[in-house]
Coordinates of C-alpha atoms in Angstrom, one line a residue:
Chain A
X7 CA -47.9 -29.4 -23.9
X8 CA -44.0 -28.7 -23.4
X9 CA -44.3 -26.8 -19.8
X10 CA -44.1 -30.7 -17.9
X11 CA -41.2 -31.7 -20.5
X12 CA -39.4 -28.4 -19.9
X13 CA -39.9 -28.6 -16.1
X14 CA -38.4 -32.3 -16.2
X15 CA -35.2 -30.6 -18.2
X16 CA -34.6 -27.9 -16.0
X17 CA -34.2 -30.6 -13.6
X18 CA -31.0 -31.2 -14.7
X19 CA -29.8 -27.6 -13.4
X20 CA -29.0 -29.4 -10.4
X21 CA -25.8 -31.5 -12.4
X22 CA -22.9 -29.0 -11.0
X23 CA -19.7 -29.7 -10.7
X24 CA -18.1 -30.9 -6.9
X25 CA -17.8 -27.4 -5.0
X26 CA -14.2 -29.0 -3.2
X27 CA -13.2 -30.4 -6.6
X28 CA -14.3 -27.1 -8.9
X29 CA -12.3 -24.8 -6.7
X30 CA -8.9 -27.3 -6.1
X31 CA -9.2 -27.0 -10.2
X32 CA -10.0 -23.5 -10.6
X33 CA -6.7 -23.0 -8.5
X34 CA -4.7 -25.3 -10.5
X35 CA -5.8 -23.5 -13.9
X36 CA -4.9 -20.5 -12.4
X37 CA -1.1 -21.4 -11.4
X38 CA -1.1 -22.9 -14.5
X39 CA -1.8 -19.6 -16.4
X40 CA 0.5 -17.6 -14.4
X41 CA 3.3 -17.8 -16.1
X42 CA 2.2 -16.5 -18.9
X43 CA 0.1 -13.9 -16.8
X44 CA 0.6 -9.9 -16.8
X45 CA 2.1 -9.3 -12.8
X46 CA 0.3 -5.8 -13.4
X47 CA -2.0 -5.8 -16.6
X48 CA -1.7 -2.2 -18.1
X49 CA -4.4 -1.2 -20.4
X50 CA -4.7 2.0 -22.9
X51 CA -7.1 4.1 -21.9
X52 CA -8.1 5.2 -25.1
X53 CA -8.4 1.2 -26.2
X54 CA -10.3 0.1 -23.2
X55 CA -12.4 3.5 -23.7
X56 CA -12.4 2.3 -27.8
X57 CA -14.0 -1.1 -26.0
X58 CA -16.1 0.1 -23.6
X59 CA -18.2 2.4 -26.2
X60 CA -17.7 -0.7 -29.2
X61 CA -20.0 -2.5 -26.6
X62 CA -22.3 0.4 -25.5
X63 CA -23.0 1.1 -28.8
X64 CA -23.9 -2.5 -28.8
X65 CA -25.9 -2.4 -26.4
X66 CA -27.9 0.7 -27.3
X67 CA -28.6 -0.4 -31.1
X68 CA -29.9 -3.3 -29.0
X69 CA -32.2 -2.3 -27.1
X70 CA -33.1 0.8 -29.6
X71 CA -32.7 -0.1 -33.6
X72 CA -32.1 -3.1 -33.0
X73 CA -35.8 -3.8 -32.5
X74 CA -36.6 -2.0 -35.9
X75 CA -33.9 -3.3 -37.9
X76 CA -33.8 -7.4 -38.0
X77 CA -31.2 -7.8 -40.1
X78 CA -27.3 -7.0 -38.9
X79 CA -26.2 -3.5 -39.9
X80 CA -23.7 -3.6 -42.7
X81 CA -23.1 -0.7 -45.0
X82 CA -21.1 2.6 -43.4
X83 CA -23.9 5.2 -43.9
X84 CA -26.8 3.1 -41.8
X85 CA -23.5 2.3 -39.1
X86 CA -23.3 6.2 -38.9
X87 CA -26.8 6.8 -38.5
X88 CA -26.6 4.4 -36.2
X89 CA -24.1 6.0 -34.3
X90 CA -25.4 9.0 -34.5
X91 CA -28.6 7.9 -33.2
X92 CA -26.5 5.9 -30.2
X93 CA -24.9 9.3 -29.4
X94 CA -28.9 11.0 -29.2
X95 CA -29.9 8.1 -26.8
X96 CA -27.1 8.7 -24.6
X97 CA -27.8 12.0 -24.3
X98 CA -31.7 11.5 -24.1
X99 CA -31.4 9.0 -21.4
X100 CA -29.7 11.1 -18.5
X101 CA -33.6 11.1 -17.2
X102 CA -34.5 7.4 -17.7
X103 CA -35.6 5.7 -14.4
X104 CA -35.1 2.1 -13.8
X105 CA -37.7 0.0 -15.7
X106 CA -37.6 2.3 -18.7
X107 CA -35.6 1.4 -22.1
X108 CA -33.1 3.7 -22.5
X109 CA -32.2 3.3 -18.9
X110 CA -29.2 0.6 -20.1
X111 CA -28.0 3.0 -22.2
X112 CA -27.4 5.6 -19.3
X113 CA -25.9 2.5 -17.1
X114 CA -23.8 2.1 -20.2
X115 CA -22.6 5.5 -20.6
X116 CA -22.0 5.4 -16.8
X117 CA -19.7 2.7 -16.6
X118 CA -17.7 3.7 -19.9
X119 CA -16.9 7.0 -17.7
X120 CA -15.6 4.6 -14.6
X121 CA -13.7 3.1 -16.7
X122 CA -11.9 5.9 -18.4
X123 CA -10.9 8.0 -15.4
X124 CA -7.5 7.0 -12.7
X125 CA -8.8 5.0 -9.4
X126 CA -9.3 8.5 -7.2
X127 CA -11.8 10.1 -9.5
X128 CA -13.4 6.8 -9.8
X129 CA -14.3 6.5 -6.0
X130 CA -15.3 10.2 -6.4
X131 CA -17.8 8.8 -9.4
X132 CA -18.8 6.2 -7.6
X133 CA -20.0 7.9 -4.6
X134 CA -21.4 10.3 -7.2
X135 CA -23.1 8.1 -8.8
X136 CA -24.4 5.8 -5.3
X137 CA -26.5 9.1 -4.5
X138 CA -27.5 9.1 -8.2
X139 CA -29.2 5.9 -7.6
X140 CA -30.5 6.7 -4.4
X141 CA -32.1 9.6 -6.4
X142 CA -33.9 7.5 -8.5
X143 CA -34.9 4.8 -5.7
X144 CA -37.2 7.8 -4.0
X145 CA -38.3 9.2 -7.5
X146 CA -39.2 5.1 -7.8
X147 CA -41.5 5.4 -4.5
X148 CA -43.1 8.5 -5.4
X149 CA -43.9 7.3 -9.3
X150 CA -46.8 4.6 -9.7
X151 CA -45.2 1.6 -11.1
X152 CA -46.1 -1.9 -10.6
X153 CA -45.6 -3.6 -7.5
X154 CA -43.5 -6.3 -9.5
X155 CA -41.9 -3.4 -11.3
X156 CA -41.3 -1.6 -8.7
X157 CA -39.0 -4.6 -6.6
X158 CA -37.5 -5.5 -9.5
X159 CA -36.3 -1.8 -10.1
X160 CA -35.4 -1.5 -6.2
X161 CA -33.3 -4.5 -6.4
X162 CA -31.3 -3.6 -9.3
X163 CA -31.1 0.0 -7.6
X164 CA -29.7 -1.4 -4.3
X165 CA -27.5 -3.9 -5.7
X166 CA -26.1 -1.1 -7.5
X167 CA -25.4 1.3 -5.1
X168 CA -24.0 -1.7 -2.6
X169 CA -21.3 -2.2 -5.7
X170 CA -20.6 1.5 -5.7
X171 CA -19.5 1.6 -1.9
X172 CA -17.3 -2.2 -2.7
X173 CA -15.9 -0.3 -4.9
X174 CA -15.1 2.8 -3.0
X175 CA -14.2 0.8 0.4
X176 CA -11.7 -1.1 -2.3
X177 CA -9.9 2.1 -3.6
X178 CA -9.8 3.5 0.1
X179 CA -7.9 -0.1 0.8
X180 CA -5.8 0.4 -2.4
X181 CA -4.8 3.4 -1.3
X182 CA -4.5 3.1 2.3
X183 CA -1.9 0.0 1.3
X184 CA 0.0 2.6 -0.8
X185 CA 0.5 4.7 2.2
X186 CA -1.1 7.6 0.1
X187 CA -2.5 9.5 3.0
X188 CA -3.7 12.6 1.4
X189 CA -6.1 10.9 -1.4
X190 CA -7.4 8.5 1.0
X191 CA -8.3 11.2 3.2
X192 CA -9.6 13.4 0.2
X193 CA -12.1 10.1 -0.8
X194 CA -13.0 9.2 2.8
X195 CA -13.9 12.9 3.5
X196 CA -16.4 13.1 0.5
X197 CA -17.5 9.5 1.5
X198 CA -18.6 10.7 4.6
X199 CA -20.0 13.8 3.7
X200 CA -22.4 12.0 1.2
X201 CA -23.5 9.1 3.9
X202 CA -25.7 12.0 5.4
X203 CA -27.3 12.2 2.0
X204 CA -27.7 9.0 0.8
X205 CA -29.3 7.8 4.7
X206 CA -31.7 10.6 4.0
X207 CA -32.6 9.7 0.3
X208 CA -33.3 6.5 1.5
X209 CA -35.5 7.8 4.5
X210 CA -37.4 10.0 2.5
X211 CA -38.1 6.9 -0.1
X212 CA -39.3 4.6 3.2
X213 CA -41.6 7.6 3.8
X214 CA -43.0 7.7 0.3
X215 CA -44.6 4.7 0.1
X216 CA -45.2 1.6 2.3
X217 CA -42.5 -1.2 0.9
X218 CA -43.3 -4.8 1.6
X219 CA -41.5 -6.7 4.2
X220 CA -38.5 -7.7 1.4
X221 CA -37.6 -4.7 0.1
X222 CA -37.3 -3.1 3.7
X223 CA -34.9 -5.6 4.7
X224 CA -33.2 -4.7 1.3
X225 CA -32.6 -1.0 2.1
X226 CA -31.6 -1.9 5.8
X227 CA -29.0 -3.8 4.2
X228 CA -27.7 -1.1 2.1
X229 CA -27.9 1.5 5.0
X230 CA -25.7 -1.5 7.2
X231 CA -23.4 -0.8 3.8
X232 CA -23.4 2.8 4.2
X233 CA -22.8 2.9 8.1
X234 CA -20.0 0.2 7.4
X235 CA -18.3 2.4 4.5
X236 CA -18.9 5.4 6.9
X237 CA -16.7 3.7 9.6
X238 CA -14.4 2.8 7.5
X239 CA -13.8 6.6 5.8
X240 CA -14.2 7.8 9.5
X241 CA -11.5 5.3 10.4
X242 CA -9.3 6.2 7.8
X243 CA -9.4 10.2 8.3
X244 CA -8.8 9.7 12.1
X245 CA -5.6 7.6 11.4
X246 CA -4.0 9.2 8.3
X247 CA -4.5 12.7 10.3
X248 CA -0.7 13.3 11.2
X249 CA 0.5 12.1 7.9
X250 CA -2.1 13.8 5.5
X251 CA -2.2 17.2 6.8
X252 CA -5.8 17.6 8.2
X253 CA -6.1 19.7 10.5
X254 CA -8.0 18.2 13.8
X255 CA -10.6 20.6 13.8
X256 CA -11.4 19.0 9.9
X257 CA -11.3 15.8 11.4
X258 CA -13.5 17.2 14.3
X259 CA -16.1 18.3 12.1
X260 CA -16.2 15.0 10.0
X261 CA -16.8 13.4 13.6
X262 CA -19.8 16.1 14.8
X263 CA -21.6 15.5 11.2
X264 CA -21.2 12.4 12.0
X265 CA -22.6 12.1 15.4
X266 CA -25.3 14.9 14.6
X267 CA -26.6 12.6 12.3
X268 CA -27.1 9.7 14.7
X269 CA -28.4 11.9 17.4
X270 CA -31.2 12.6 14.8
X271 CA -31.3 8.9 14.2
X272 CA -32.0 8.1 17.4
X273 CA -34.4 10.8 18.6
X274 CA -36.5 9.5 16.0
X275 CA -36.4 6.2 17.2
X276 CA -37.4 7.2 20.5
X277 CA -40.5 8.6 19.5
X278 CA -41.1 5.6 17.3
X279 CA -41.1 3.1 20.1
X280 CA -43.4 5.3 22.2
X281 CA -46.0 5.5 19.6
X282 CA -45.7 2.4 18.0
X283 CA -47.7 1.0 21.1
X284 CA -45.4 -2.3 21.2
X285 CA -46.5 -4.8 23.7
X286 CA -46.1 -4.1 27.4
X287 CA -43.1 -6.6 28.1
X288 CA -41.1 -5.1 24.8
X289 CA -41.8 -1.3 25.6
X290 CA -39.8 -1.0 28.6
X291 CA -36.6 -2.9 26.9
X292 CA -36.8 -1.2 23.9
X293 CA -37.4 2.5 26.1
X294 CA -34.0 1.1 27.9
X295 CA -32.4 0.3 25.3
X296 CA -32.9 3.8 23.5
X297 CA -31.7 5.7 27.2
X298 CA -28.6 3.5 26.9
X299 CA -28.0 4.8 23.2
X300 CA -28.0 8.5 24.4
X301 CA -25.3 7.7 27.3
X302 CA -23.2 6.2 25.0
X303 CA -24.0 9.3 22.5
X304 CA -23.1 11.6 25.2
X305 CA -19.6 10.0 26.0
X306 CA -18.9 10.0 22.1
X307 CA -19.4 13.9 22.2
X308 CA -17.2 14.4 25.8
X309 CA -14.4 12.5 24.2
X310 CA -14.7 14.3 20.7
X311 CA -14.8 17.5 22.8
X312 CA -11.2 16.0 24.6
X313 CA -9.7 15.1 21.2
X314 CA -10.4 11.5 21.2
X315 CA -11.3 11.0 17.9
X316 CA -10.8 7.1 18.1
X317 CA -12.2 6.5 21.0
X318 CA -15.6 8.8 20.1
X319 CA -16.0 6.8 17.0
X320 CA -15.9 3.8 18.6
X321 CA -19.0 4.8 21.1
X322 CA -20.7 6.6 18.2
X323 CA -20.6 2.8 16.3
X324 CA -22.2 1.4 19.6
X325 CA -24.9 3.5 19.3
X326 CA -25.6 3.2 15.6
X327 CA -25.2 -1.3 17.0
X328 CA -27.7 -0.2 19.8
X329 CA -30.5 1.6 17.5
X330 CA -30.2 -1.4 15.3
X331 CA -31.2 -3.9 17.6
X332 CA -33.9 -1.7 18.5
X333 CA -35.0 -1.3 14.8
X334 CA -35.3 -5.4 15.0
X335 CA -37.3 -5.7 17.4
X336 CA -39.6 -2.8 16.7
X337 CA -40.2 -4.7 13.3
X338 CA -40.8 -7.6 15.1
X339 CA -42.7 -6.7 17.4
X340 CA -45.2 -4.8 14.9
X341 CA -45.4 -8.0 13.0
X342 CA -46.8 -9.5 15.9
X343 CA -49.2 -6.9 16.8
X344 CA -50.1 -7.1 13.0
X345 CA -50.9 -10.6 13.2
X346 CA -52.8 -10.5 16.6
X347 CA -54.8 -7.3 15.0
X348 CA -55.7 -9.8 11.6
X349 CA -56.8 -12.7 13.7
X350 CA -60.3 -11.8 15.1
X351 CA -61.5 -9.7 12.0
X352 CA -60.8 -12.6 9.5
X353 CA -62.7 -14.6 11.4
X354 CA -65.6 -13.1 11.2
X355 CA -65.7 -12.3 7.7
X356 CA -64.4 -15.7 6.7
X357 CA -67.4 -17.4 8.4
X358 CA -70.5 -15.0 7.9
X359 CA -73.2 -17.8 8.0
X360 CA -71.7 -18.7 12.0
X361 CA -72.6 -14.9 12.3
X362 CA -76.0 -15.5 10.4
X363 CA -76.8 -18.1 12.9
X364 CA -75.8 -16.6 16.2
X365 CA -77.4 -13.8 14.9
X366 CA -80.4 -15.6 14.5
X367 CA -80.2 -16.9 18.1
Chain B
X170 CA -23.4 -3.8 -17.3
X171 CA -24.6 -6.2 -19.8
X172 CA -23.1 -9.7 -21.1
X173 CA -22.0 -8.3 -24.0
X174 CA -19.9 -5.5 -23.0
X175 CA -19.1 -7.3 -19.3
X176 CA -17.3 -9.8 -22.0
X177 CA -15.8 -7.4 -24.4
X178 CA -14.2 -5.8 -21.1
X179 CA -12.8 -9.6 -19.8
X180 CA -11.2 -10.7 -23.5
X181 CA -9.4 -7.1 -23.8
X182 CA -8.2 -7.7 -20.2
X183 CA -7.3 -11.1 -20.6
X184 CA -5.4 -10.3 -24.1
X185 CA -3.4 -8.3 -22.2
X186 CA -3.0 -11.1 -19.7
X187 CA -5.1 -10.8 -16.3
X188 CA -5.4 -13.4 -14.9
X189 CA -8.0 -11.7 -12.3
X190 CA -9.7 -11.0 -15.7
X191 CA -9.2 -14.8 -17.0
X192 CA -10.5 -16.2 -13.5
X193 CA -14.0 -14.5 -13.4
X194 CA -14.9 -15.8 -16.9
X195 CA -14.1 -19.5 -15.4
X196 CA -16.2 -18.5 -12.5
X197 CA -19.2 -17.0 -14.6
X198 CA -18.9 -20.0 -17.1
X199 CA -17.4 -23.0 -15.2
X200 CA -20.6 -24.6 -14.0
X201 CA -22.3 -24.2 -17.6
X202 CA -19.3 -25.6 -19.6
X203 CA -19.2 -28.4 -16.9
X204 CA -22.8 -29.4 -17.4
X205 CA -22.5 -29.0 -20.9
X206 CA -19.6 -31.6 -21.4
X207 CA -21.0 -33.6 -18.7
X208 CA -24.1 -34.2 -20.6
X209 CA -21.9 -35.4 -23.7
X210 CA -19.6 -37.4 -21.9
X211 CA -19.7 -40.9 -19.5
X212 CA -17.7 -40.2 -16.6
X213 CA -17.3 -37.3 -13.8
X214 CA -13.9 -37.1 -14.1
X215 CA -13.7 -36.9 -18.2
X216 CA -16.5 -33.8 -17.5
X217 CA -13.6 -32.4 -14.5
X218 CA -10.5 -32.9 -17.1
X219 CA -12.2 -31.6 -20.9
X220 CA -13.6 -28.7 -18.4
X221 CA -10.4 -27.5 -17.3
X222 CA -9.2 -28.3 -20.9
X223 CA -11.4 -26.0 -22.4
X224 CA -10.2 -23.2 -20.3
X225 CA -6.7 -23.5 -20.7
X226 CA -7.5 -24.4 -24.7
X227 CA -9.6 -20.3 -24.7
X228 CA -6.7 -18.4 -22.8
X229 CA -4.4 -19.7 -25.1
X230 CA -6.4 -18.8 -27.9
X231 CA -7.1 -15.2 -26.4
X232 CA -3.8 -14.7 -25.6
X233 CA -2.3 -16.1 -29.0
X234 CA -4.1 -12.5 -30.0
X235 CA -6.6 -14.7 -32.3
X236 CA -10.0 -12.7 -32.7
X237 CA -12.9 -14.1 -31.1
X238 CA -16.8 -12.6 -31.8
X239 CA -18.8 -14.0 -28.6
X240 CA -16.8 -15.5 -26.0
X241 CA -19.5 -17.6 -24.5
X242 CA -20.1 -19.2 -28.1
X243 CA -16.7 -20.1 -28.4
X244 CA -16.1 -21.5 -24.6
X245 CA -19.1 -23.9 -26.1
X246 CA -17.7 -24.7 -29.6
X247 CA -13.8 -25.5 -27.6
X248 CA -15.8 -27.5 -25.2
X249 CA -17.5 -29.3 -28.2
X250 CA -14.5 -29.9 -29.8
X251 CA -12.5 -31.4 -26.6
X252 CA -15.3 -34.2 -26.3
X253 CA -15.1 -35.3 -30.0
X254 CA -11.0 -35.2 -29.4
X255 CA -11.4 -37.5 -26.6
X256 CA -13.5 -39.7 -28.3
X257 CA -12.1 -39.8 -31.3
X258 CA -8.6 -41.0 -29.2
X259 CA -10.6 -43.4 -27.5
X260 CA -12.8 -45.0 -29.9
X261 CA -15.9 -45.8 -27.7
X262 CA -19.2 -44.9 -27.5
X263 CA -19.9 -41.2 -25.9
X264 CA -23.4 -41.8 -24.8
X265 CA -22.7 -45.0 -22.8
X266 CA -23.2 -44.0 -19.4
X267 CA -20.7 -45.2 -17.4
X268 CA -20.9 -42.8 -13.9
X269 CA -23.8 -41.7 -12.4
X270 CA -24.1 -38.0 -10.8
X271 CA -24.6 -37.7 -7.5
X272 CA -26.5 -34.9 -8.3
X273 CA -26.7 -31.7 -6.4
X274 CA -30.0 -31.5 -4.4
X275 CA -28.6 -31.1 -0.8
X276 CA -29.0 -27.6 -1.1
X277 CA -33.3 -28.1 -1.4
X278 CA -33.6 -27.0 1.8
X279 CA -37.3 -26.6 1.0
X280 CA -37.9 -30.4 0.4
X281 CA -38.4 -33.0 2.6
X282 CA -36.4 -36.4 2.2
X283 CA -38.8 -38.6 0.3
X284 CA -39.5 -35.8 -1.6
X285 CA -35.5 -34.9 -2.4
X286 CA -35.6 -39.5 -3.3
X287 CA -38.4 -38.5 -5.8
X288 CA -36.7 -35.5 -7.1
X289 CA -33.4 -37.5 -7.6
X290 CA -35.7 -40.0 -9.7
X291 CA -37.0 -37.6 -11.7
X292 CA -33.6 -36.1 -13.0
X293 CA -31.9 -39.9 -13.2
X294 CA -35.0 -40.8 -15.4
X295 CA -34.5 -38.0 -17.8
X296 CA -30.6 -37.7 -17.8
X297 CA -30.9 -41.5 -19.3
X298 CA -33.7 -40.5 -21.7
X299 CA -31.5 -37.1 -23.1
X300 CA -28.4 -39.4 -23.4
X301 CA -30.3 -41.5 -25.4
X302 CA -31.2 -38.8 -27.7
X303 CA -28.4 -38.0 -30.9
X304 CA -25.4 -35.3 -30.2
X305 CA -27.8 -32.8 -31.8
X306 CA -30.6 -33.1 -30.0
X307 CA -29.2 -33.3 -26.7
X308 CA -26.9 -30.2 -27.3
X309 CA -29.7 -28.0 -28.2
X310 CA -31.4 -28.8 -25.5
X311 CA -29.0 -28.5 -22.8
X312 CA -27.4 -25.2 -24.3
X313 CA -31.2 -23.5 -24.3
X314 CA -32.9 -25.1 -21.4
X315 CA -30.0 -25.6 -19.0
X316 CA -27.5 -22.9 -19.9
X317 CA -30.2 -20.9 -20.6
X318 CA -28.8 -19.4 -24.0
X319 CA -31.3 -18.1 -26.3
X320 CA -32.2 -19.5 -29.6
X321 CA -29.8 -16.7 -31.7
X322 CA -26.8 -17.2 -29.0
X323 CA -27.7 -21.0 -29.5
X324 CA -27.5 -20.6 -33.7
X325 CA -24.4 -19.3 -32.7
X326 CA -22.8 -22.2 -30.9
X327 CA -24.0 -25.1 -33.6
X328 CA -23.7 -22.2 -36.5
X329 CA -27.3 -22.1 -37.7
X330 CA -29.5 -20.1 -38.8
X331 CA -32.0 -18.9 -35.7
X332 CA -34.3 -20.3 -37.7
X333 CA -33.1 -24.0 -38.4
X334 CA -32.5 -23.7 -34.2
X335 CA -35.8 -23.6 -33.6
X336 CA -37.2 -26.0 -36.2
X337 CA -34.1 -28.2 -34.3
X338 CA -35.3 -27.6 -30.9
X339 CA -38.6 -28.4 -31.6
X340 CA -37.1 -31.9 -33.0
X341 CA -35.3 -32.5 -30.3
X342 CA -38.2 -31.7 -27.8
X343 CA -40.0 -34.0 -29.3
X344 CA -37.7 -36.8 -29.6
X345 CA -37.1 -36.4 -25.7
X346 CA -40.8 -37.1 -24.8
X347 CA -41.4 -40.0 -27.2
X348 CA -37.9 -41.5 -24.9
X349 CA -39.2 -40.6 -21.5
X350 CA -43.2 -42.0 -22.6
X351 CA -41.7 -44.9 -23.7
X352 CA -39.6 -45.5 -20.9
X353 CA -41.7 -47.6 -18.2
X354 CA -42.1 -45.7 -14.8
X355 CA -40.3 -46.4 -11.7

C-alpha cells in the first residue's frame, strides 16, 4: 500500500543544495572556523586509543549482545560481561570473512591498531593489512557464497584495499615532503615487495571462479592502484638513493623484481591472445602489440643493466600501458565473439515450432 | 569503519580543533541538513544561510568542550532549532512556499526529456503536499525517508520513544496520501 507513497517521497532526494553555491559556503565556514582552528591538531594516543575501543566496543555489543539484549546496558557487572565478551569476539573474529557477523568487529579491531601506531608503522600496517584483504578476496572465490553476496563482499574488499594504498601513497608523500629519505625508502621498499603479492592474490582469485563483467572491471581497477602505487615506491627509491643510503645494487634488485614480474605478465598475455582465437583483423594488432611490449622490456633490462634506473622504469611503465591496452581489447573482443557465438543458438531454441514446421517440410 | 565510531573519531578531533576533522562532517552531512531545513523553510537562500548556521552553531558547541551523545542527532535538533529562531524573529508563516527548487534531475542521465518534465512534476506535486502537512509530520518523514535515518536514530532527533516514532510515522504517512489523493492531477 505504502511502496507508491514511499517511491513518490524518495523523490524528493533530488532537493540538494547548488554544487557552485554549497562549496563557495563550505569555504566560507571553513575560513570562518580557522581562527579558532588547531594549525597542527595533536591528539593523546592513549585518548584517541580510549575512543577508538569506546566505539568498537560499540560496535561489537552491536552487532553481538546487542541483538539479545533490547534494552541499553546499565549496571557495571552486565558492562563487564559485556566487555569481556567484546574482548572474546575480537579475538574470535581474526577468521571472519566478509559477509559474516563478527567480521566488523575484526575491521574494528583493525582500525583501532592504525590508529594507535606513528605514520611509518601505519603504511607498514596498511600494506599489511591490503594483502590481508586480498587474502580473503581469493578465500571469497574459492568459498560458495551467493552471487549477490559475493559482489557485495568483493566490493567492500576492493574498496578497502584501494584506501589502504591512498593511504600508503599519502604517508610516502608526507614523508617525501619531510625530506625523510631513509623511511620513505624503508615504506616504498616493502610497498613494492608486496605488489608481487597482492597482483598474484588477485590472479589466483580471477582463476578461482569466473566473475561477472563488474567485478572484473573492479579488480582491474585495483590492480591500475597497485601498478600506480608501485611507480610511485619505485619512483621514490630511485630518487632518495644518494640521500638514503641504498646501495644501487638494492635499488637494482627492487627494479629486476619489478621487471621479472611484468615479463611474466606479459608472457602470459601472449599466450592468451593466441588462444583466445580473437577475430582475424584484431589478432595481428594485438600479436604486434605484445612484440612491441617485449622491445620495450628488453630496453628496460639494457638500461637497468647500464645503471639507468630512471630511465628503465620509465620503459618498464610503457610496457605495463602497452599490456593494458591489450587486456582491453582482448575483453572486448571476447565480448564480441561471445555475442556472435549466442546469436544463432537462441534462435533456435527461442522459436522451436519454426523448427517443427521446417521440419515438417 | 562504522557511523558510530567514524563520528566518535571526528568530535574527538574536532574538540581538539581540526578543522580537516570539522570539514568532512559538513561534507558527510551538508546535503542532509540542507534538505532537511529546506523542507521546513520557504526560500533557497533561508535553507543556504540556517545551513551554514547550523554548522558554525555545532563547532562552537563541540569546541566549547560541551558533551554531545550522537552527532548526527544533534546537527538535526541545531538545525531544528535555527528554523523556529528564524521564524520566531520573523513572525510569518514557515510553510508558505515562497521559492521553488529547481530541483536536481540534470544528473538523470538515464531519462529522456519528457520523462525528466514528468519526473519534475512528480516531486513539485508532492513537495506541495508534505509542506502542507504539520511540522511533525513532515519532519518524520523527511528525517526517515530522505535522510534515511532509522526509526531509533529518528526517536532520537524528535526525543521519542522508538515506539511513538513509528506510531508517528505511520500518522504522518497517512496524512501525506489523503493530501496528494485530494489534490487534483496535473
Amino acid at each position: 500500500m505504502n511502496r507508491e507513497l514511499t517511491r513518490k517521497i524518495k523523490l524528493l532526494k533530488g532537493i540538494k543544495p547548488d554544487p557552485a553555491r554549497a562549496t563557495c559556503a563550505r569555504d566560507i565556514l571553513l575560513s570562518q572556523i580557522k581562527a579558532q582552528a588547531a594549525e597542527t591538531p595533536t591528539y593523546s594516543v592513549v585518548k584517541l586509543g580510549w575512543v577508538y575501543t569506546q566505539g568498537g566496543v560499540a560496535d561489537v555489543y552491536r552487532y553481538t549482545l546487542g541483538l539479545l539484549f533490547a534494552k541499553p546496558l546499565n549496571s557495571a557487572m552486565t558492562m563487564s560481561v559485556f566487555l569481556l565478551s567484546a574482548v572474546a569476539a575480537t579475538l574470535a573474529s581474526g577468521g571472519s570473512m566478509p559477509g559474516e557477523p563478527l567480521y566488523t568487529v575484526k575491521k574494528t579491531a583493525e582500525t583501532i591498531q592504525v590508529a594507535l601506531v606513528s605514520p611509518d608503522e601505519r603504511a607498514t600496517l596498511e600494506t599489511e593489512l591490503a594483502e590481508k584483504r586480498l587474502q580473503e578476496l581469493k578465500v571469497l572465490t574459492q568459498g560458495s557464497l551467493g552471487q549477490a553476496e559475493k559482489e557485495k563482499a568483493l566490493e567492500s574488499i576492493a574498496n578497502d584495499v584501494e584506501a589502504n594504498l591512498e593511504t600508503v601513497s599519502k604517508t610516502l608523500d608526507t614523508l617525501k615532503n619531510q625530506s625523510e629519505a631513509k623511511r620513505v625508502t624503508k615504506v616504498a621498499t616493502l610497498l613494492n615487495q608486496k605488489t608481487s603479492t597482492y597482483k598474484s592474490l588477485i590472479s589466483q582469485a580471477q582463476e578461482n571462479t569466473k566473475l561477472p563483467d563488474t567485478q572484473e572491471e573492479k579488480l582491474d581497477q585495483v590492480s591500475a592502484k597497485i601498478n600506480q602505487a608501485q611507480f610511485k615506491a619505485l619512483e621514490l627509491i630511485i630518487d632518495k638513493k644518494d640521500s638514503s643510503g641504498i646501495s644501487e645494487q638494492e635499488v637494482a634488485s627492487n627494479l629486476e623484481s619489478n621487471l621479472r614480474t611484468t615479463e611474466r605478465e606479459l608472457a602470459a598475455l601472449s599466450v592468451r591472445v593466441l588462444a583466445a582465437g580473437v577475430e582475424k583483423t584484431i589478432e595481428p594488432l594485438l600479436i604486434e602489440k605484445s612484440d612491441q611490449a617485449k622491445r620495450i622490456l628488453q630496453e628496460a633490462k639494457e638500461f637497468l643493466v647500464r645503471k639507468e634506473f630512471k630511465t628503465a622504469l620509465e620503459k618498464i611503465s610503457q610496457t605495463k600501458d602497452i599490456l593494458s591496452n591489450v587486456r582491453t581489447e582482448l575483453k572486448r573482443s571476447n565480448h564480441l565473439k561471445d555475442a556472435d557465438v549466442k546469436t544463432p543458438d537462441s534462435k533456435n531454441q527461442n522459436n522451436p515450432k519454426e523448427t517443427n514446421i521446417q521440419i515438417g517440410f | 569503519m562504522s557511523r558510530f565510531l567514524n563520528e566518535k573519531v571526528l568530535l574527538y578531533k574536532i574538540k581538539k580543533g581540526d578543522a580537516d576533522a570539522f570539514a568532512k562532517v559538513y561534507d558527510i552531512y551538508n546535503e542532509k541538513v540542507y534538505r532537511f531545513i529546506y523542507l521546513k523553510v520557504s526560500t533557497i537562500q533561508d535553507a543556504e544561510d540556517l545551513t551554514a548556521e547550523t554548522f558554525l552553531k555545532v563547532w562552537q558547541y563541540i569546541r566549547d568542550n560541551k558533551p554531545i551523545k550522537n552527532l548526527q542527532a544533534f546537527l538535526y535538533q541545531v538545525a531544528r532549532n535555527s528554523v523556529i529562531d528564524l521564524y520566531r524573529k520573523r513572525g510569518s508563516n514557515p510553510t508558505e512556499s515562497l521559492d521553488e527548487h529547481e530541483v536536481v534531475i540534470a544528473d538523470r542521465v538515464d531519462l529522456s526529456l519528457e520523462e525528466k518534465m514528468t519526473l519534475r512534476s512528480e516531486m513539485e506535486q508532492v513537495e506541495k503536499a508534505l509542506r502542507q502537512l504539520k511540522e511533525a509530520y513532515r519532519e518524520i518523514i523527511v528525517l526517515h525517508y530522505l535522510n534515511e535515518l532509522s526509526l531509533a536514530e529518528v526517536g532520537q532527533v524528535i526525543e521519542k520513544s522508538p515506539g511513538a516514532t513509528r506510531v508517528l510515522l505511520h500518522r504522518a504517512l497517512k496524512a501525506l496520501k489523503e493530501v496528494l489523493n485530494s489534490k487534483p492531477k496535473v
